[in-house]
Amino acid sequence: MVYDASDVAHPYKMYFSARSNQTGVTHIGLATSQDGFAWERYLDPDPPNDTLQVVPAGSFGELDSVYAAAPYVWIEGADYHMAYLCSDAVEAGICLATSVDGGFEWQKWDPEPGVGYEPEPLFLDGDAGDWDGAMVGFPTLVETATERTLLYAGSDGTGWQVGAAHVPFDFTDGVTKLADLGPVLGPSSQADRWDSLQVYPG
């Protein structure tokens, strides 16, 4: 959820991921609010006026063809940015999208169309056997005046832990995933604890 005081009509925006039983594919939608309590789905202006997929899952063969999910949105100047889980049936990563119209229309980040993955991820899950080798997702941005860190959840197929990646202010400079240093927060080592299996960034 973001608050944008410059958008008088829709100051609160909630980006959510959802899917139906029919397709099993996850897309990202938008709901808006005047007060942060009463929410309305952002609808496609064209019939049948369903909830608009502001960041839809990709087509077959694209990296986000199964999951475009778990969005984290932040505002820089007049532009909106979104980090989200992108996954096909084989690999998963953290992808990026940007909006220049106040968070309604989004463009997936792909600096070299036709080269590599479509869309281009900031980073992928790790190799088999790595602590984040099966899946990554649930990004959360932590930012100071001098550096930017993306926290994310990673799984080896048995549980989830929290990892970190250094993100330059200019995304084209590349992201340094700190997976080799291990997670920054793991489950409790005590098997009877409530947090002994999975932890995610909040």
PDB file of C-alpha atoms in Angstrom:
ATOM      1  CA  MET A   1       0.000   0.000   0.000  1.00  0.00           C
ATOM      2  CA  VAL A   2       1.231   3.510  -0.798  1.00  0.00           C
ATOM      3  CA  TYR A   3      -0.077   6.964   0.079  1.00  0.00           C
ATOM      4  CA  ASP A   4       0.208   9.661  -2.579  1.00  0.00           C
ATOM      5  CA  ALA A   5      -0.993  13.069  -1.390  1.00  0.00           C
ATOM      6  CA  SER A   6      -0.672  14.459  -4.920  1.00  0.00           C
ATOM      7  CA  ASP A   7      -3.459  12.139  -6.124  1.00  0.00           C
ATOM      8  CA  VAL A   8      -6.520  13.760  -4.561  1.00  0.00           C
ATOM      9  CA  ALA A   9      -8.961  11.291  -6.121  1.00  0.00           C
ATOM     10  CA  HIS A  10      -7.024   8.141  -5.133  1.00  0.00           C
ATOM     11  CA  PRO A  11      -4.544   8.987  -2.354  1.00  0.00           C
ATOM     12  CA  TYR A  12      -4.370   5.408  -1.012  1.00  0.00           C
ATOM     13  CA  LYS A  13      -3.437   2.617  -3.403  1.00  0.00           C
ATOM     14  CA  MET A  14      -3.267  -1.054  -2.482  1.00  0.00           C
ATOM     15  CA  TYR A  15      -1.521  -3.402  -4.898  1.00  0.00           C
ATOM     16  CA  PHE A  16      -2.541  -7.011  -4.405  1.00  0.00           C
ATOM     17  CA  SER A  17      -1.922 -10.362  -6.065  1.00  0.00           C
ATOM     18  CA  ALA A  18      -4.746 -12.767  -6.805  1.00  0.00           C
ATOM     19  CA  ARG A  19      -5.678 -15.743  -8.930  1.00  0.00           C
ATOM     20  CA  SER A  20      -8.694 -17.854  -9.821  1.00  0.00           C
ATOM     21  CA  ASN A  21      -9.252 -21.589  -9.670  1.00  0.00           C
ATOM     22  CA  GLN A  22      -9.721 -21.611 -13.431  1.00  0.00           C
ATOM     23  CA  THR A  23      -6.209 -20.680 -14.538  1.00  0.00           C
ATOM     24  CA  GLY A  24      -3.934 -21.045 -11.505  1.00  0.00           C
ATOM     25  CA  VAL A  25      -2.064 -17.971 -12.769  1.00  0.00           C
ATOM     26  CA  THR A  26      -1.430 -15.036 -10.425  1.00  0.00           C
ATOM     27  CA  HIS A  27      -1.740 -11.393 -11.507  1.00  0.00           C
ATOM     28  CA  ILE A  28      -1.363  -8.044  -9.730  1.00  0.00           C
ATOM     29  CA  GLY A  29      -4.378  -5.784  -9.301  1.00  0.00           C
ATOM     30  CA  LEU A  30      -5.098  -2.432  -7.699  1.00  0.00           C
ATOM     31  CA  ALA A  31      -7.625  -1.132  -5.185  1.00  0.00           C
ATOM     32  CA  THR A  32      -7.980   2.526  -4.232  1.00  0.00           C
ATOM     33  CA  SER A  33      -9.311   4.367  -1.200  1.00  0.00           C
ATOM     34  CA  GLN A  34      -9.994   7.875   0.023  1.00  0.00           C
ATOM     35  CA  ASP A  35      -9.471   7.068   3.706  1.00  0.00           C
ATOM     36  CA  GLY A  36      -7.507   3.803   3.900  1.00  0.00           C
ATOM     37  CA  PHE A  37     -10.509   1.868   5.217  1.00  0.00           C
ATOM     38  CA  ALA A  38     -13.081   1.619   2.413  1.00  0.00           C
ATOM     39  CA  TRP A  39     -11.544   0.162  -0.756  1.00  0.00           C
ATOM     40  CA  GLU A  40     -12.716  -0.210  -4.350  1.00  0.00           C
ATOM     41  CA  ARG A  41     -11.166  -2.400  -7.016  1.00  0.00           C
ATOM     42  CA  TYR A  42      -9.716  -0.534  -9.984  1.00  0.00           C
ATOM     43  CA  LEU A  43     -11.851  -1.716 -12.910  1.00  0.00           C
ATOM     44  CA  ASP A  44     -11.079  -2.128 -16.575  1.00  0.00           C
ATOM     45  CA  PRO A  45     -12.971   0.649 -18.403  1.00  0.00           C
ATOM     46  CA  ASP A  46     -13.781  -1.794 -21.210  1.00  0.00           C
ATOM     47  CA  PRO A  47     -16.604  -4.362 -20.892  1.00  0.00           C
ATOM     48  CA  PRO A  48     -17.141  -6.557 -18.979  1.00  0.00           C
ATOM     49  CA  ASN A  49     -15.449  -4.074 -16.579  1.00  0.00           C
ATOM     50  CA  ASP A  50     -13.643  -6.696 -14.517  1.00  0.00           C
ATOM     51  CA  THR A  51     -10.901  -5.872 -12.030  1.00  0.00           C
ATOM     52  CA  LEU A  52      -7.971  -4.644 -14.116  1.00  0.00           C
ATOM     53  CA  GLN A  53      -4.731  -6.579 -14.004  1.00  0.00           C
ATOM     54  CA  VAL A  54      -2.338  -3.627 -13.681  1.00  0.00           C
ATOM     55  CA  VAL A  55       0.640  -6.014 -13.882  1.00  0.00           C
ATOM     56  CA  PRO A  56      -0.611  -9.194 -15.551  1.00  0.00           C
ATOM     57  CA  ALA A  57       1.280 -12.438 -15.648  1.00  0.00           C
ATOM     58  CA  GLY A  58       3.259 -12.852 -18.843  1.00  0.00           C
ATOM     59  CA  SER A  59       2.598 -15.034 -21.846  1.00  0.00           C
ATOM     60  CA  PHE A  60       3.857 -18.616 -22.164  1.00  0.00           C
ATOM     61  CA  GLY A  61       7.649 -18.634 -22.241  1.00  0.00           C
ATOM     62  CA  GLU A  62       8.038 -15.425 -20.235  1.00  0.00           C
ATOM     63  CA  LEU A  63       9.555 -15.472 -16.760  1.00  0.00           C
ATOM     64  CA  ASP A  64       6.381 -14.230 -15.042  1.00  0.00           C
ATOM     65  CA  SER A  65       3.982 -16.516 -16.925  1.00  0.00           C
ATOM     66  CA  VAL A  66       2.770 -18.275 -13.739  1.00  0.00           C
ATOM     67  CA  TYR A  67       3.313 -15.702 -10.999  1.00  0.00           C
ATOM     68  CA  ALA A  68       3.246 -11.932 -11.055  1.00  0.00           C
ATOM     69  CA  ALA A  69       2.716 -11.617  -7.319  1.00  0.00           C
ATOM     70  CA  ALA A  70       3.643 -10.198  -3.906  1.00  0.00           C
ATOM     71  CA  PRO A  71       4.197  -6.602  -5.075  1.00  0.00           C
ATOM     72  CA  TYR A  72       6.121  -3.996  -3.096  1.00  0.00           C
ATOM     73  CA  VAL A  73       5.544  -0.442  -4.376  1.00  0.00           C
ATOM     74  CA  TRP A  74       7.352   2.801  -3.615  1.00  0.00           C
ATOM     75  CA  ILE A  75       7.274   6.339  -5.045  1.00  0.00           C
ATOM     76  CA  GLU A  76      10.295   8.340  -6.217  1.00  0.00           C
ATOM     77  CA  GLY A  77       9.455  11.837  -7.338  1.00  0.00           C
ATOM     78  CA  ALA A  78       6.518  11.477  -9.734  1.00  0.00           C
ATOM     79  CA  ASP A  79       7.259   7.862 -10.660  1.00  0.00           C
ATOM     80  CA  TYR A  80       6.041   4.651  -9.049  1.00  0.00           C
ATOM     81  CA  HIS A  81       8.248   1.557  -8.836  1.00  0.00           C
ATOM     82  CA  MET A  82       7.256  -2.019  -8.074  1.00  0.00           C
ATOM     83  CA  ALA A  83       9.355  -5.040  -7.145  1.00  0.00           C
ATOM     84  CA  TYR A  84       7.437  -8.292  -7.457  1.00  0.00           C
ATOM     85  CA  LEU A  85       7.774 -12.052  -7.542  1.00  0.00           C
ATOM     86  CA  CYS A  86       8.053 -13.295 -11.126  1.00  0.00           C
ATOM     87  CA  SER A  87       8.001 -17.004 -11.872  1.00  0.00           C
ATOM     88  CA  ASP A  88       7.351 -19.504 -14.606  1.00  0.00           C
ATOM     89  CA  ALA A  89       7.046 -23.247 -14.078  1.00  0.00           C
ATOM     90  CA  VAL A  90      10.834 -23.649 -13.630  1.00  0.00           C
ATOM     91  CA  GLU A  91      12.496 -20.524 -12.231  1.00  0.00           C
ATOM     92  CA  ALA A  92      11.600 -17.615  -9.983  1.00  0.00           C
ATOM     93  CA  GLY A  93      13.041 -14.161  -9.535  1.00  0.00           C
ATOM     94  CA  ILE A  94      12.381 -10.620  -8.416  1.00  0.00           C
ATOM     95  CA  CYS A  95      11.251  -8.394 -11.276  1.00  0.00           C
ATOM     96  CA  LEU A  96      10.653  -4.661 -11.543  1.00  0.00           C
ATOM     97  CA  ALA A  97       7.922  -2.516 -13.091  1.00  0.00           C
ATOM     98  CA  THR A  98       7.533   1.264 -13.315  1.00  0.00           C
ATOM     99  CA  SER A  99       4.614   3.652 -13.714  1.00  0.00           C
ATOM    100  CA  VAL A 100       4.748   7.285 -14.794  1.00  0.00           C
ATOM    101  CA  ASP A 101       1.009   8.019 -14.571  1.00  0.00           C
ATOM    102  CA  GLY A 102       0.481   7.774 -10.815  1.00  0.00           C
ATOM    103  CA  GLY A 103       0.489   4.002 -10.419  1.00  0.00           C
ATOM    104  CA  PHE A 104      -2.248   2.944 -12.866  1.00  0.00           C
ATOM    105  CA  GLU A 105      -0.412   1.842 -16.017  1.00  0.00           C
ATOM    106  CA  TRP A 106       2.774  -0.166 -15.540  1.00  0.00           C
ATOM    107  CA  GLN A 107       5.709  -1.080 -17.760  1.00  0.00           C
ATOM    108  CA  LYS A 108       7.723  -4.163 -16.886  1.00  0.00           C
ATOM    109  CA  TRP A 109      11.451  -3.465 -16.651  1.00  0.00           C
ATOM    110  CA  ASP A 110      13.327  -5.075 -19.547  1.00  0.00           C
ATOM    111  CA  PRO A 111      16.441  -3.101 -20.568  1.00  0.00           C
ATOM    112  CA  GLU A 112      17.271  -5.470 -23.465  1.00  0.00           C
ATOM    113  CA  PRO A 113      14.065  -6.745 -25.069  1.00  0.00           C
ATOM    114  CA  GLY A 114      14.606  -9.999 -26.907  1.00  0.00           C
ATOM    115  CA  VAL A 115      17.755 -10.824 -24.934  1.00  0.00           C
ATOM    116  CA  GLY A 116      17.726 -13.212 -21.977  1.00  0.00           C
ATOM    117  CA  TYR A 117      14.641 -13.427 -19.825  1.00  0.00           C
ATOM    118  CA  GLU A 118      11.413 -11.591 -20.604  1.00  0.00           C
ATOM    119  CA  PRO A 119      11.010  -9.562 -18.458  1.00  0.00           C
ATOM    120  CA  GLU A 120      14.546  -9.204 -17.146  1.00  0.00           C
ATOM    121  CA  PRO A 121      14.692 -10.039 -13.409  1.00  0.00           C
ATOM    122  CA  LEU A 122      16.718  -8.079 -10.886  1.00  0.00           C
ATOM    123  CA  PHE A 123      17.916 -11.510  -9.750  1.00  0.00           C
ATOM    124  CA  LEU A 124      16.861 -15.166  -9.816  1.00  0.00           C
ATOM    125  CA  ASP A 125      16.573 -17.885  -7.209  1.00  0.00           C
ATOM    126  CA  GLY A 126      19.789 -19.700  -6.354  1.00  0.00           C
ATOM    127  CA  ASP A 127      21.223 -22.980  -7.550  1.00  0.00           C
ATOM    128  CA  ALA A 128      19.943 -26.355  -6.354  1.00  0.00           C
ATOM    129  CA  GLY A 129      21.008 -26.848  -2.754  1.00  0.00           C
ATOM    130  CA  ASP A 130      21.276 -23.126  -1.974  1.00  0.00           C
ATOM    131  CA  TRP A 131      19.146 -21.737   0.846  1.00  0.00           C
ATOM    132  CA  ASP A 132      17.167 -19.773  -1.799  1.00  0.00           C
ATOM    133  CA  GLY A 133      17.546 -22.367  -4.545  1.00  0.00           C
ATOM    134  CA  ALA A 134      13.876 -23.300  -4.964  1.00  0.00           C
ATOM    135  CA  MET A 135      12.045 -19.959  -4.817  1.00  0.00           C
ATOM    136  CA  VAL A 136      12.429 -16.265  -4.050  1.00  0.00           C
ATOM    137  CA  GLY A 137       9.721 -13.672  -3.466  1.00  0.00           C
ATOM    138  CA  PHE A 138       8.067 -11.168  -1.126  1.00  0.00           C
ATOM    139  CA  PRO A 139      10.444  -8.225  -1.735  1.00  0.00           C
ATOM    140  CA  THR A 140      10.613  -5.300   0.681  1.00  0.00           C
ATOM    141  CA  LEU A 141      12.757  -2.203   0.113  1.00  0.00           C
ATOM    142  CA  VAL A 142      14.881  -0.632   2.864  1.00  0.00           C
ATOM    143  CA  GLU A 143      16.408   2.699   1.868  1.00  0.00           C
ATOM    144  CA  THR A 144      18.677   5.339   3.355  1.00  0.00           C
ATOM    145  CA  ALA A 145      20.154   8.461   1.769  1.00  0.00           C
ATOM    146  CA  THR A 146      23.226   6.522   0.629  1.00  0.00           C
ATOM    147  CA  GLU A 147      22.156   2.941  -0.043  1.00  0.00           C
ATOM    148  CA  ARG A 148      19.232   0.727  -0.919  1.00  0.00           C
ATOM    149  CA  THR A 149      18.688  -2.872   0.169  1.00  0.00           C
ATOM    150  CA  LEU A 150      16.021  -5.268  -1.017  1.00  0.00           C
ATOM    151  CA  LEU A 151      14.963  -7.844   1.547  1.00  0.00           C
ATOM    152  CA  TYR A 152      13.329 -10.949   0.133  1.00  0.00           C
ATOM    153  CA  ALA A 153      12.192 -14.409   1.150  1.00  0.00           C
ATOM    154  CA  GLY A 154      14.020 -17.438  -0.196  1.00  0.00           C
ATOM    155  CA  SER A 155      13.274 -21.131   0.016  1.00  0.00           C
ATOM    156  CA  ASP A 156      15.248 -24.309  -0.545  1.00  0.00           C
ATOM    157  CA  GLY A 157      12.012 -26.270  -0.828  1.00  0.00           C
ATOM    158  CA  THR A 158      11.686 -27.082   2.864  1.00  0.00           C
ATOM    159  CA  GLY A 159      11.298 -23.673   4.532  1.00  0.00           C
ATOM    160  CA  TRP A 160      11.617 -19.924   3.996  1.00  0.00           C
ATOM    161  CA  GLN A 161      14.269 -17.465   5.213  1.00  0.00           C
ATOM    162  CA  VAL A 162      14.982 -13.768   4.668  1.00  0.00           C
ATOM    163  CA  GLY A 163      17.838 -12.680   2.424  1.00  0.00           C
ATOM    164  CA  ALA A 164      19.149  -9.342   1.200  1.00  0.00           C
ATOM    165  CA  ALA A 165      20.385  -7.771  -2.020  1.00  0.00           C
ATOM    166  CA  HIS A 166      22.144  -4.453  -2.594  1.00  0.00           C
ATOM    167  CA  VAL A 167      20.231  -2.400  -5.160  1.00  0.00           C
ATOM    168  CA  PRO A 168      21.857   0.650  -6.813  1.00  0.00           C
ATOM    169  CA  PHE A 169      19.757   3.782  -7.196  1.00  0.00           C
ATOM    170  CA  ASP A 170      20.195   3.313 -10.951  1.00  0.00           C
ATOM    171  CA  PHE A 171      18.828  -0.197 -11.492  1.00  0.00           C
ATOM    172  CA  THR A 172      20.784  -0.551 -14.728  1.00  0.00           C
ATOM    173  CA  ASP A 173      23.986  -0.843 -12.678  1.00  0.00           C
ATOM    174  CA  GLY A 174      22.930  -4.309 -11.530  1.00  0.00           C
ATOM    175  CA  VAL A 175      21.893  -5.872  -8.254  1.00  0.00           C
ATOM    176  CA  THR A 176      24.227  -7.734  -5.882  1.00  0.00           C
ATOM    177  CA  LYS A 177      22.390 -10.627  -4.276  1.00  0.00           C
ATOM    178  CA  LEU A 178      24.077 -11.518  -0.992  1.00  0.00           C
ATOM    179  CA  ALA A 179      22.926 -15.141  -1.065  1.00  0.00           C
ATOM    180  CA  ASP A 180      26.462 -16.510  -0.637  1.00  0.00           C
ATOM    181  CA  LEU A 181      26.628 -14.795   2.756  1.00  0.00           C
ATOM    182  CA  GLY A 182      23.494 -16.645   3.812  1.00  0.00           C
ATOM    183  CA  PRO A 183      20.126 -15.356   4.970  1.00  0.00           C
ATOM    184  CA  VAL A 184      19.911 -12.334   7.243  1.00  0.00           C
ATOM    185  CA  LEU A 185      17.092 -13.923   9.256  1.00  0.00           C
ATOM    186  CA  GLY A 186      16.289 -17.608   9.476  1.00  0.00           C
ATOM    187  CA  PRO A 187      13.758 -19.728  11.331  1.00  0.00           C
ATOM    188  CA  SER A 188      14.230 -20.443  15.015  1.00  0.00           C
ATOM    189  CA  SER A 189      16.557 -23.340  15.807  1.00  0.00           C
ATOM    190  CA  GLN A 190      14.059 -24.549  18.421  1.00  0.00           C
ATOM    191  CA  ALA A 191      11.659 -26.943  16.720  1.00  0.00           C
ATOM    192  CA  ASP A 192       8.751 -26.165  19.055  1.00  0.00           C
ATOM    193  CA  ARG A 193       8.808 -22.424  18.349  1.00  0.00           C
ATOM    194  CA  TRP A 194       6.028 -20.790  16.308  1.00  0.00           C
ATOM    195  CA  ASP A 195       8.664 -19.356  13.908  1.00  0.00           C
ATOM    196  CA  SER A 196      10.647 -22.573  13.417  1.00  0.00           C
ATOM    197  CA  LEU A 197       9.699 -23.293   9.786  1.00  0.00           C
ATOM    198  CA  GLN A 198       9.204 -20.130   7.741  1.00  0.00           C
ATOM    199  CA  VAL A 199      10.078 -16.444   8.083  1.00  0.00           C
ATOM    200  CA  TYR A 200       9.330 -13.702   5.552  1.00  0.00           C
ATOM    201  CA  PRO A 201      10.201 -10.000   5.393  1.00  0.00           C
ATOM    202  CA  GLY A 202       7.387  -7.678   6.478  1.00  0.00           C
TER     203      GLY A 202
END
